[in-house]
Coordinates of C-alpha atoms in Angstrom, one line a residue:
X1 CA -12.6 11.7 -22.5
X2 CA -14.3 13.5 -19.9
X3 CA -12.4 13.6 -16.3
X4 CA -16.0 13.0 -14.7
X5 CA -19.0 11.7 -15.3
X6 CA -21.8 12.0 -12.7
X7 CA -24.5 9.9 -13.6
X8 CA -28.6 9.5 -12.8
X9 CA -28.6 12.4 -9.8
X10 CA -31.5 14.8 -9.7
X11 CA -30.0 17.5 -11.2
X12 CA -31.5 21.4 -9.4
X13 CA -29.4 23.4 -11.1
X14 CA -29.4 26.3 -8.6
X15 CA -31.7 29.0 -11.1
X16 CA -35.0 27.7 -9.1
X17 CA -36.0 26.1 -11.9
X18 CA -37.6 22.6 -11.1
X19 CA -35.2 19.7 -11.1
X20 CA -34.2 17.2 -13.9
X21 CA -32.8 14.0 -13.9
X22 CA -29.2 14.1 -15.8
X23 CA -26.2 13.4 -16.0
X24 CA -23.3 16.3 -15.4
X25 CA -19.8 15.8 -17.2
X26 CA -16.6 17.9 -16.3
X27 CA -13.5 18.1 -17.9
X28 CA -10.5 20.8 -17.5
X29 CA -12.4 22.6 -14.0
X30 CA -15.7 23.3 -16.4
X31 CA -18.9 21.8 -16.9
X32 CA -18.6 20.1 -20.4
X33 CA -22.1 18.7 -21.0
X34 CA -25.5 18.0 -19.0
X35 CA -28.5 16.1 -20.6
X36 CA -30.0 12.8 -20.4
X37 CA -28.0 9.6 -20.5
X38 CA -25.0 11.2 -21.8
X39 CA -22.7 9.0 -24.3
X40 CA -18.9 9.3 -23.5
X41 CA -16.3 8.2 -21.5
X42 CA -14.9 9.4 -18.2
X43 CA -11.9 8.9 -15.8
X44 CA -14.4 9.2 -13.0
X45 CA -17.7 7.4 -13.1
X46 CA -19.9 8.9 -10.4
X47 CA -23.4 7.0 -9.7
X48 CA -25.8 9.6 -8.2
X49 CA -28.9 7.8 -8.6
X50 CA -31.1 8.4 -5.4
X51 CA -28.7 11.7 -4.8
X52 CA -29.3 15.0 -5.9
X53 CA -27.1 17.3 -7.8
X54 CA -26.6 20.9 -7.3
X55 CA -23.9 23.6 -7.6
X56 CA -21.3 24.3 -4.7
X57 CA -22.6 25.9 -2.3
X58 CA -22.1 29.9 -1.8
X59 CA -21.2 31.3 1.3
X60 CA -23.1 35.4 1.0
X61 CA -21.2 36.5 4.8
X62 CA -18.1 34.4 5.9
X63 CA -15.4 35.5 7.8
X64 CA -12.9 33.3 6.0
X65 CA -10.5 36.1 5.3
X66 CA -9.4 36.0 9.4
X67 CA -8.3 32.2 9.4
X68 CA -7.7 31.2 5.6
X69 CA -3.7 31.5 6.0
X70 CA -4.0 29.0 9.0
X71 CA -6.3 27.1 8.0
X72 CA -6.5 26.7 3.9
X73 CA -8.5 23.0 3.3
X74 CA -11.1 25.5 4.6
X75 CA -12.5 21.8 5.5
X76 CA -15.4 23.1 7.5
X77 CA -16.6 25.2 4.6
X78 CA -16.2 21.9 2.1
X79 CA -17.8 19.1 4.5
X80 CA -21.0 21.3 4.7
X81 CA -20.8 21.6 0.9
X82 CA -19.7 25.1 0.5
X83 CA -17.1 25.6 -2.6
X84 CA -17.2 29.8 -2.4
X85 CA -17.3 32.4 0.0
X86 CA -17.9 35.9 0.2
X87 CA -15.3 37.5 3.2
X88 CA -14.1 40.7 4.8
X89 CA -17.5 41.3 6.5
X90 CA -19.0 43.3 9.6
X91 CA -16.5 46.3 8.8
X92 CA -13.4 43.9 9.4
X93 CA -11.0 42.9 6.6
X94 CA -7.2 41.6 6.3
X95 CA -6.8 44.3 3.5
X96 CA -6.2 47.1 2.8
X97 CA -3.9 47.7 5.5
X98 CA -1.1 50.8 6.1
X99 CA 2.2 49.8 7.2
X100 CA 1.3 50.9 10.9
X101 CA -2.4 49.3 10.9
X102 CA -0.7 46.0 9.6
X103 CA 2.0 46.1 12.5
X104 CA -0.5 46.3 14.8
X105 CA -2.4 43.4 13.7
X106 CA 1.0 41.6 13.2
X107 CA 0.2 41.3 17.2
X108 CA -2.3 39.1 16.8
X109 CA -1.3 37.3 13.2
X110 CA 2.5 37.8 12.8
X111 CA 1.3 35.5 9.2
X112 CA 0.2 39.2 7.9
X113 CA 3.0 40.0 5.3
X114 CA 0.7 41.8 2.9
X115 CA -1.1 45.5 2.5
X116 CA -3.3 45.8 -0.7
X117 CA -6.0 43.3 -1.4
X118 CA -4.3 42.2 -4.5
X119 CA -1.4 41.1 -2.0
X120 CA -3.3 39.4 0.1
X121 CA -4.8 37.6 -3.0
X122 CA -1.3 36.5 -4.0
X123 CA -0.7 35.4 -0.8
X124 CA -3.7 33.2 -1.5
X125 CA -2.8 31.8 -4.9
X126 CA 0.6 30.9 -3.9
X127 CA -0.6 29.0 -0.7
X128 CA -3.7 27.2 -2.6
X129 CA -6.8 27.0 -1.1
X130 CA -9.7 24.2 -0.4
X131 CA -12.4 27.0 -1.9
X132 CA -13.0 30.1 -4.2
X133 CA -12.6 33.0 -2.0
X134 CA -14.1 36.4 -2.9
X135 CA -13.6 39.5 -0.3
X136 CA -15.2 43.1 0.6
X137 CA -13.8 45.4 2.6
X138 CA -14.1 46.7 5.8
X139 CA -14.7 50.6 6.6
X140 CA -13.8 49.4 10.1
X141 CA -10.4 48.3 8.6
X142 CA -9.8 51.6 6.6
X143 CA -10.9 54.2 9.1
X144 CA -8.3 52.4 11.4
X145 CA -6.1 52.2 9.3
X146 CA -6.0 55.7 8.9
X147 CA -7.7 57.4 12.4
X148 CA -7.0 54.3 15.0
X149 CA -9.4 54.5 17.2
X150 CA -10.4 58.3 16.9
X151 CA -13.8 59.2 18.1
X152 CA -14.4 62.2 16.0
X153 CA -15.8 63.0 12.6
X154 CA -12.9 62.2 9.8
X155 CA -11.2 65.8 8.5
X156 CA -11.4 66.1 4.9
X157 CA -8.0 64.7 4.4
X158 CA -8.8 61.3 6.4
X159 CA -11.9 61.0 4.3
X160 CA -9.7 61.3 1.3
X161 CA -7.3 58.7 2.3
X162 CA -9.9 56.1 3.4
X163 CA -11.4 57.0 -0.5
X164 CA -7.8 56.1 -1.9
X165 CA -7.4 52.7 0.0
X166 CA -10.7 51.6 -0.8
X167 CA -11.0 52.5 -4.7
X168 CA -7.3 50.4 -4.5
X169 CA -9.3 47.6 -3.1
X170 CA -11.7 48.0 -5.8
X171 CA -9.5 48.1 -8.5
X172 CA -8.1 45.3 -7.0
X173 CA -10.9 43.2 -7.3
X174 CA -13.2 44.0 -4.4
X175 CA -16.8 43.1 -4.3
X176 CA -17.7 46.2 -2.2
X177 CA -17.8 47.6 1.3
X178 CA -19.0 46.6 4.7
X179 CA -19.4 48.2 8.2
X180 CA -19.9 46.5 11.5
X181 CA -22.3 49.8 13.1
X182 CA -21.6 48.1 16.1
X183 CA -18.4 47.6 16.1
X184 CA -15.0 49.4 17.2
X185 CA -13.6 51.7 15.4
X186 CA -16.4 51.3 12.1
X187 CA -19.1 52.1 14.8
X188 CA -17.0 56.1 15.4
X189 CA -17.8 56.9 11.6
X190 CA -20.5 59.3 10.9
X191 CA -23.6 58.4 8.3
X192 CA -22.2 60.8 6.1
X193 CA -18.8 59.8 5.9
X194 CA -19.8 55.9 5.1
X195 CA -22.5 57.4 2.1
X196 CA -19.2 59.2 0.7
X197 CA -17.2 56.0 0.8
X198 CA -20.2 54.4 -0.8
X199 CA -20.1 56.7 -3.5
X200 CA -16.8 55.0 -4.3
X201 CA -18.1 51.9 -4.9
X202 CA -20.9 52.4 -7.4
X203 CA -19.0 52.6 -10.6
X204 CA -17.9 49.0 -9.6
X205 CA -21.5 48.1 -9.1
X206 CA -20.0 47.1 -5.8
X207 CA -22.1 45.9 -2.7
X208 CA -22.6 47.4 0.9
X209 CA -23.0 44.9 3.2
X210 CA -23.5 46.0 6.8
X211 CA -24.1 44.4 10.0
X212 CA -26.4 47.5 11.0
X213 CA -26.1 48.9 14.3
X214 CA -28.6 47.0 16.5
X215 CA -30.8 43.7 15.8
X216 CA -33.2 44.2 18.5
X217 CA -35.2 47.4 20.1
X218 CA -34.1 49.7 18.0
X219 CA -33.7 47.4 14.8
X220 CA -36.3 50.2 12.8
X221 CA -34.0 52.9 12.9
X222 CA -30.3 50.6 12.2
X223 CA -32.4 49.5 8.9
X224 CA -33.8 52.9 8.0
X225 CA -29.8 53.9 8.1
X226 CA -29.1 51.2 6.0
X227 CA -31.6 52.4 3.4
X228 CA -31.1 56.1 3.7
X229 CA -27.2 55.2 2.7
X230 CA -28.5 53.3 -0.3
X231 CA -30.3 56.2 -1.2
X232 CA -27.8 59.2 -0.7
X233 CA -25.2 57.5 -2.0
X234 CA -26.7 55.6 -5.1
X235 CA -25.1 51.7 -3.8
X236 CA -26.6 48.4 -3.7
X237 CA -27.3 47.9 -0.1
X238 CA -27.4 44.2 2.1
X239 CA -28.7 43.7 5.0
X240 CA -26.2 40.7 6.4
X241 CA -27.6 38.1 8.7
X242 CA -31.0 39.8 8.9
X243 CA -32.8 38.8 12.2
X244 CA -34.8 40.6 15.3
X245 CA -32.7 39.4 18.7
X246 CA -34.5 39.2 22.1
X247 CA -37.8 38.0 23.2
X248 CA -39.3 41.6 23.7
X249 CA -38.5 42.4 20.1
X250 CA -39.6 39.2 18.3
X251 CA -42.4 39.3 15.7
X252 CA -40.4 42.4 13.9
X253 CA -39.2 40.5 10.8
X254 CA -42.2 41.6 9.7
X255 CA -42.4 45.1 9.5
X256 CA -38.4 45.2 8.4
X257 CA -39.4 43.1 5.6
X258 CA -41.9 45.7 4.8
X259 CA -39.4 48.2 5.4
X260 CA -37.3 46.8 2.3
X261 CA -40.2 46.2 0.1
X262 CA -41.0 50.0 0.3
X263 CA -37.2 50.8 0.0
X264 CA -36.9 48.9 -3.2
X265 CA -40.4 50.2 -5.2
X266 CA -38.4 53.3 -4.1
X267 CA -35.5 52.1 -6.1
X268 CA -33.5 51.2 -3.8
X269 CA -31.2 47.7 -4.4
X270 CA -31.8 45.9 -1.1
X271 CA -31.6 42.3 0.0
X272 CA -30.5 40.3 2.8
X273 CA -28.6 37.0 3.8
X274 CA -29.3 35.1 7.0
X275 CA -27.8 31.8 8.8
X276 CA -31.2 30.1 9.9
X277 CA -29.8 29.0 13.9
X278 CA -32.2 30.5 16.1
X279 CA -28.8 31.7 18.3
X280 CA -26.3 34.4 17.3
X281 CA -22.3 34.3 17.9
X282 CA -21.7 32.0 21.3
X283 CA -20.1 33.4 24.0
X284 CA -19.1 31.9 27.3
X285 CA -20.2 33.4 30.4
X286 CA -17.1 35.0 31.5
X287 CA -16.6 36.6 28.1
X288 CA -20.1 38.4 29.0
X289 CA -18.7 39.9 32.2
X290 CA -15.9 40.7 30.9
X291 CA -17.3 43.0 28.5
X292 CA -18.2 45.3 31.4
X293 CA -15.4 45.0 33.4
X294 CA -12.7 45.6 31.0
X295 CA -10.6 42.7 31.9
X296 CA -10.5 39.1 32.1
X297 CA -12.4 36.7 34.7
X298 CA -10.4 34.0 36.1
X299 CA -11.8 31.0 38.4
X300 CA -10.5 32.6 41.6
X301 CA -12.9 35.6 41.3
X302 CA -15.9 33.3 41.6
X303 CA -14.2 30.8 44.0
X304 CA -14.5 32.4 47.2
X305 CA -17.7 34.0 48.6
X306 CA -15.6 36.8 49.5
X307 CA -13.9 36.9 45.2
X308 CA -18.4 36.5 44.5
X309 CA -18.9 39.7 46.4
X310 CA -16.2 42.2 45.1
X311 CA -17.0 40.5 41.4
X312 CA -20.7 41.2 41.6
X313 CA -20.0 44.7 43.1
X314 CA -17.9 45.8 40.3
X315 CA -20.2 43.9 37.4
X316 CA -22.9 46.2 38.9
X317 CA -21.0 49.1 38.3
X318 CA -20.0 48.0 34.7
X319 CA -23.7 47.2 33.8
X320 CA -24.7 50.9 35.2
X321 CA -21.7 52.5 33.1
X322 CA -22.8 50.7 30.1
X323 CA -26.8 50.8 30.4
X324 CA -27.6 50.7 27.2
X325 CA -25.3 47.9 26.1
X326 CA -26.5 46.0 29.5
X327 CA -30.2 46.6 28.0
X328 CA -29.3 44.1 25.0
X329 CA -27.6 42.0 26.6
X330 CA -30.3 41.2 29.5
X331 CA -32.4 39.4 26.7
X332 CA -29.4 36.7 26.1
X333 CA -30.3 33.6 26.6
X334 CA -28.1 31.0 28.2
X335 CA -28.1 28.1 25.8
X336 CA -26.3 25.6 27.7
X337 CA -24.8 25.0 31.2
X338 CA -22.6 22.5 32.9
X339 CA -25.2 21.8 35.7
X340 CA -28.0 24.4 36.5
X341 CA -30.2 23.4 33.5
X342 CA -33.3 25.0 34.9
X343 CA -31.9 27.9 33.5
X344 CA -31.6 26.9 29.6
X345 CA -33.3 29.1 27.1
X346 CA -34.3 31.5 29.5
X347 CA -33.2 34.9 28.5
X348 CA -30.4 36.4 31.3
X349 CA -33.3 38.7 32.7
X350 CA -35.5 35.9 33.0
X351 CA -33.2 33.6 34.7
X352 CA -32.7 36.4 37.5
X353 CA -36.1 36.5 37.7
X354 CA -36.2 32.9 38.5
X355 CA -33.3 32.9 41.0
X356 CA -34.8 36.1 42.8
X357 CA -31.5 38.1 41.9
X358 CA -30.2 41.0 40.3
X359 CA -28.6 40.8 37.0
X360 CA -25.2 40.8 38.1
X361 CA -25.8 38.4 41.2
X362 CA -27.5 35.9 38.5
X363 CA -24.1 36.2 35.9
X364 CA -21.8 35.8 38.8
X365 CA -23.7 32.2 40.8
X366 CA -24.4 31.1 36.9
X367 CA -20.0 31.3 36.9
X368 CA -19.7 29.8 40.3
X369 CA -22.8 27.0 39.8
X370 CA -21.5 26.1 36.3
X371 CA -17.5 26.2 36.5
X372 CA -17.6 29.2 34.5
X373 CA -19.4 26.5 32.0
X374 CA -22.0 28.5 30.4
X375 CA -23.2 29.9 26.7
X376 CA -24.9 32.5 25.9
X377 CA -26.2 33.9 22.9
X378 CA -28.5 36.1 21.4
X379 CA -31.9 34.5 20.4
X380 CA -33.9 34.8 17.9
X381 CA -38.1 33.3 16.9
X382 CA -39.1 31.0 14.7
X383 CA -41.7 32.9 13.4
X384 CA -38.9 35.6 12.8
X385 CA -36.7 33.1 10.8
X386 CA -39.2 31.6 8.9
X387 CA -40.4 34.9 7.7
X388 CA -37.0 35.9 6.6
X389 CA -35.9 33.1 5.0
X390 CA -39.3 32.6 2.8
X391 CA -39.1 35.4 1.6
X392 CA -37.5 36.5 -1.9
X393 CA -35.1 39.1 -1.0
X394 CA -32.9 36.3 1.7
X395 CA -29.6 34.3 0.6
X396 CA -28.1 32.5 2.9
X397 CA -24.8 32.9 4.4
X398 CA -22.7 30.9 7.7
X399 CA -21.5 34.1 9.6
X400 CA -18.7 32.0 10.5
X401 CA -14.9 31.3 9.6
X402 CA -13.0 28.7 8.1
X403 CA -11.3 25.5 10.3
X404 CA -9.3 22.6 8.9
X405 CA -10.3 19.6 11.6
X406 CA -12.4 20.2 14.5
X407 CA -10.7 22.0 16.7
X408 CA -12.5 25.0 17.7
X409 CA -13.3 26.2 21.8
X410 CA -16.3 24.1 22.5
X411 CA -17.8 26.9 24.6
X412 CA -17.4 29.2 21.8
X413 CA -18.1 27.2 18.5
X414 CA -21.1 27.9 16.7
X415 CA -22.6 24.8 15.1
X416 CA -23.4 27.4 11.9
X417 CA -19.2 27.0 11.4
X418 CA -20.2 23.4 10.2
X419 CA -23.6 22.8 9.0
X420 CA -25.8 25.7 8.1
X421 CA -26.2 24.6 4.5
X422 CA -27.2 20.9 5.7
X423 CA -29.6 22.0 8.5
X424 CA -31.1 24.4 6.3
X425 CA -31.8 21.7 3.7
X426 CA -33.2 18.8 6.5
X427 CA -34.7 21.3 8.6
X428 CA -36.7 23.6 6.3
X429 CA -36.9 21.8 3.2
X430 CA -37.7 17.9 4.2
X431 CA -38.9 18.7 7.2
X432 CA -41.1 21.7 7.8
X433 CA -41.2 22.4 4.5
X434 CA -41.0 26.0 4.2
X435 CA -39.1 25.7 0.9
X436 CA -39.3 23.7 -2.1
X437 CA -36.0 22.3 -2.8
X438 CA -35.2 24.8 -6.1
X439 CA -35.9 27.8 -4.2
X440 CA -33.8 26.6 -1.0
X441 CA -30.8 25.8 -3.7
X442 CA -31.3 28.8 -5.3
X443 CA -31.2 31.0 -2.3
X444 CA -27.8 29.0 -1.8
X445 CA -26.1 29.4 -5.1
X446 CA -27.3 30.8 -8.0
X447 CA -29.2 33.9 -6.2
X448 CA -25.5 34.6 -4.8
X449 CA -24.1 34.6 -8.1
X450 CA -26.1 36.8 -9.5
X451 CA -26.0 39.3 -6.7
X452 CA -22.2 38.9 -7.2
X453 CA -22.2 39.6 -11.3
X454 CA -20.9 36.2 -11.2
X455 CA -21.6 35.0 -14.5
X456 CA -20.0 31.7 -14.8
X457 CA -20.4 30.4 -11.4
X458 CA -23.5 29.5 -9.4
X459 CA -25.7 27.2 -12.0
X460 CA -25.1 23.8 -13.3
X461 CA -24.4 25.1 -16.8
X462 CA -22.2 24.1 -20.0
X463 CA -18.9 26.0 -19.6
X464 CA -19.4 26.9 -15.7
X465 CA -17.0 26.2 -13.4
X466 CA -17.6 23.0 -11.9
X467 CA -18.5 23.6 -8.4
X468 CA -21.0 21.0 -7.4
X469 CA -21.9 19.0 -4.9
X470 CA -23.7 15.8 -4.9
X471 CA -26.0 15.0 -1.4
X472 CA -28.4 12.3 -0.1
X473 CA -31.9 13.8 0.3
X474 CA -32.5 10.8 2.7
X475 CA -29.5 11.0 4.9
X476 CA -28.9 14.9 4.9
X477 CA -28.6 16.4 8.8
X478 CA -26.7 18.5 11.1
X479 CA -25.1 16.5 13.5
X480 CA -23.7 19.7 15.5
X481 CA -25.3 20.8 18.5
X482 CA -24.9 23.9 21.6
X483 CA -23.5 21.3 23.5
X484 CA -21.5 19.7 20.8
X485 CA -21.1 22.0 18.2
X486 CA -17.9 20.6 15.9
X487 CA -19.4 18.2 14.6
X488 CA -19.6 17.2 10.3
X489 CA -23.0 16.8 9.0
X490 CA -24.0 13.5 7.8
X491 CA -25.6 14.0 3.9
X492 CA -22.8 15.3 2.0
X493 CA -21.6 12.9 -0.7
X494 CA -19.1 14.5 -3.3
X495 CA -17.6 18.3 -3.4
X496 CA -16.3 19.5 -6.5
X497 CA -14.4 22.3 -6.3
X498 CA -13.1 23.8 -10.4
X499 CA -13.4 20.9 -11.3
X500 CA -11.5 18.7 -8.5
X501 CA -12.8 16.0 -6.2
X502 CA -12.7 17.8 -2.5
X503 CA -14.9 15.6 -1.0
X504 CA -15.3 11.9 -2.0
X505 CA -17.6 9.3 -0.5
X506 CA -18.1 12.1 2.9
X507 CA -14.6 12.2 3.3
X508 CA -12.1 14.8 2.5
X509 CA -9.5 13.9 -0.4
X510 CA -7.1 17.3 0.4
X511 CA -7.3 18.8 -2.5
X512 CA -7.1 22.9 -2.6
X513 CA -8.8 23.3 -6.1
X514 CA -10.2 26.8 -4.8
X515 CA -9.1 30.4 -6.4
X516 CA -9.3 34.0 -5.6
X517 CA -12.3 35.3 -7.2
X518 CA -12.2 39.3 -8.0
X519 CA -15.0 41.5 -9.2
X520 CA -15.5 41.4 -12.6
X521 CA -16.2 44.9 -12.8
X522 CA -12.7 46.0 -11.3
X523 CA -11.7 47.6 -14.4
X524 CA -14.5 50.0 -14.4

């Protein structure tokens, strides 16, 4: 007696091979048996005819660690068809932690009650969870948890206790390492100092995953970083949410692409991962001025002609004390506004342009015109995107957390937190085309897998986990937008997390079937 028995689907079974029609039985979390009109009987009979069958979706960059506690259906994750994901990314991680690093982020999350890895994984187990949850490290996390925020090289002994937490959080389980370049305090390290950390991780096989230090004009030399640590320190490199930001920089996909091709005939282990919205993280206006004033914005400092003029005097001096920062953020585009649309999609240099205006006079009317109702992002080309993701060294990943319900800012949400699988699928496989169907599965699962040394996850196989999900090739789309971003995709059928229905008929059944997933080289 199987517990399941999905029957008639087109079965692409995530290891780009072409797909099959079969049927898929599960019993006891695992795949029992796949083949052609299978004889048996089932709990569950599951009609998939029209519907294609793949495994669960995996998640190669998620931030999942930062809201899991909170939230743990992880229901944005399942809805979109994702049953695993790969957290602790861009340098920042909820473990390892020091008793004084942990009591300052007790500021922010008074639910931290945990300091190794394997802690926090326990923490995990005994809450349950909607999806399988894997985790790197952060070198941001470790170098504050033992320098704060010191900008200087680490002394020998700080390098040495950064080395100890992190082969904990190997031994633990960890997949790896990551560094946010641009980021506080990961950004304060030294090349040298992350290849040495590195070096702890390659007897683990483990993963660097960094988001490098800048994504537009100088996007060469971040890369060439990325690859000389690779090659100092001997570690599989990847490059997370690859893209070229900014209309002046567009059309560079190329050459970076090039860039890893000549790293890896070198010997070098490099890939990438990418979400495929042409838009990075959103940010409302006043979250953009804020970053170079230091302090909040509030409605009363755009009010008033007289609150305009002192605001746009001081943003001036903020854009002049952080030039270079101000130089990246000038090709921002705003994606959406409360009333001037004239100005959508025009980057913020062109849209002062437009209005005849400095920057800092443009930021401050698009506050005052819009009711501080404005987003802006980075932005990215098609051309850029569609290079990246054809190509074979690209998974795909969300960049984005984990929500039960839809109840994130609207001027901040990122439609990626709830449909980057299904708008990759509608938009680049049955629409445009880019991809066959295997190959866009594959980059979704089973390429993941195997970058992970998973070896019984990823693939519709006989004794896998059974993590698949079942979608509708005619009715699969993103229903999420800029202007309303939390929004479930349409498409998604049936989620099977271990074995468990997550989603049934597009609709969430509650279950937390999902488990903490640790290297399985953590004994090395």
């Amino acid at each position: 007696m199987w517990d399941f028995l999905i029957k008639g689907g087109l079965v692409v079974d995530g290891s780009n091979s072409p797909g099959i029609k079969a049927d898929v039985a599960l019993k006891d979390g695992k795949i029992a048996a796949m083949g052609r009109d299978l004889q048996g009987e089932a709990a569950q009979v599951i009609d998939a005819t029209g519907l294609i069958v793949t495994p669960g979706f995996m998640d190669m960059h998620s931030h999942a660690d930062r809201t899991i506690i909170a939230n743990p259906l992880c229901e944005s994750a399942l809805r979109q068809g994702i049953t695993f994901v790969l957290a602790g990314q861009c340098g920042g991680s909820t473990a390892p932690l020091t008793v004084a690093s942990r009591e300052q982020m007790q500021q922010r999350r008074p639910d931290i009650d945990w300091l190794t890895l394997d802690e926090f994984f326990q923490r995990l187990d005994k809450e349950t969870i909607g999806v399988n949850i894997a985790m790197q490290v952060g070198q941001g996390t470790i170098r504050g948890a033992v320098m704060g925020a010191a900008d200087r090289p680490a002394t020998p002994e700080e390098l040495e206790q950064q080395k100890a937490l992190l082969l904990q959080a190997m031994q633990d389980g960890s997949f790896g390492l990551t560094t946010g370049r641009r980021y506080m305090p990961g950004c304060l390290a030294q090349v040298e100092e992350i290849i040495e950390l590195n070096k702890v991780i390659v007897p683990f096989d483990g993963l660097h995953s960094s988001h490098i230090a800048n994504q537009d004009k100088e996007v060469f030399d971040s890369l060439q970083e990325l690859i000389s640590i690779g090659r100092e320190s001997g570690s599989r490199v990847q490059l997370v949410h690859q893209k070229v930001c900014g209309k002046p920089s567009w059309g560079k996909a190329k050459e970076c692409l090039e860039m890893m091709e000549a790293a890896r005939a070198e010997g070098i282990d490099i890939l990438s991962d990418l979400y495929v919205h042409p838009y990075t993280q959103i940010i409302a206006i006043p979250g953009v001025i804020r970053e170079f004033l230091g302090g909040r914005v509030v409605p009363e400092q755009w009010a008033t002609e007289e609150g305009r003029h002192k605001l746009i005097a001081d943003l001036r001096q903020g854009l002049a004390a952080k030039a270079e920062r101000a130089m990246s953020v000038q090709h921002n585009a705003v994606l959406w506004c409360l009333n001037t649309k004239e100005y959508e999609w025009l980057d913020l240099a062109e849209g002062a342009a437009k209005m005849g205006t400095d920057l800092a006079t443009y930021m401050v009317n698009l506050l005052h015109l819009n009711d501080g109702q404005v987003k802006t992002a980075g932005i990215m080309g098609d051309e850029d995107i569609n290079a990246i993701l054809k190509h074979p060294f690209s998974m795909l990943g969300t960049d984005s957390y984990v929500v039960d319900g839809q109840n994130i800012n609207p001027l901040e949400a990122h439609p990626r937190n709830y449909e980057t699988y299904p708008y990759t699928l509608k938009r680049y496989v049955y629409d445009e085309k880019l991809l066959s169907l295997e190959t866009c599965i594959y980059k979704m699962s089973g390429m993941v897998a195997h970058r992970l040394n998973l070896k019984d996850r990823g693939l519709l196989r006989e004794g896998y986990w059974a993590d698949l999900v079942v979608f509708d090739p005619q009715t699969i789309a993103p229903t999420a937008s800029v202007s309303e971003p939390n929004n479930y995709p349409t498409g998604i059928i049936h989620v099977f997390v271990n074995g468990q229905w997550a989603v049934k008929e597009s609709a969430g059944t509650g279950v937390r079937a999902g488990m903490t997933i640790r290297n399985p080289k953590c004994q090395a």
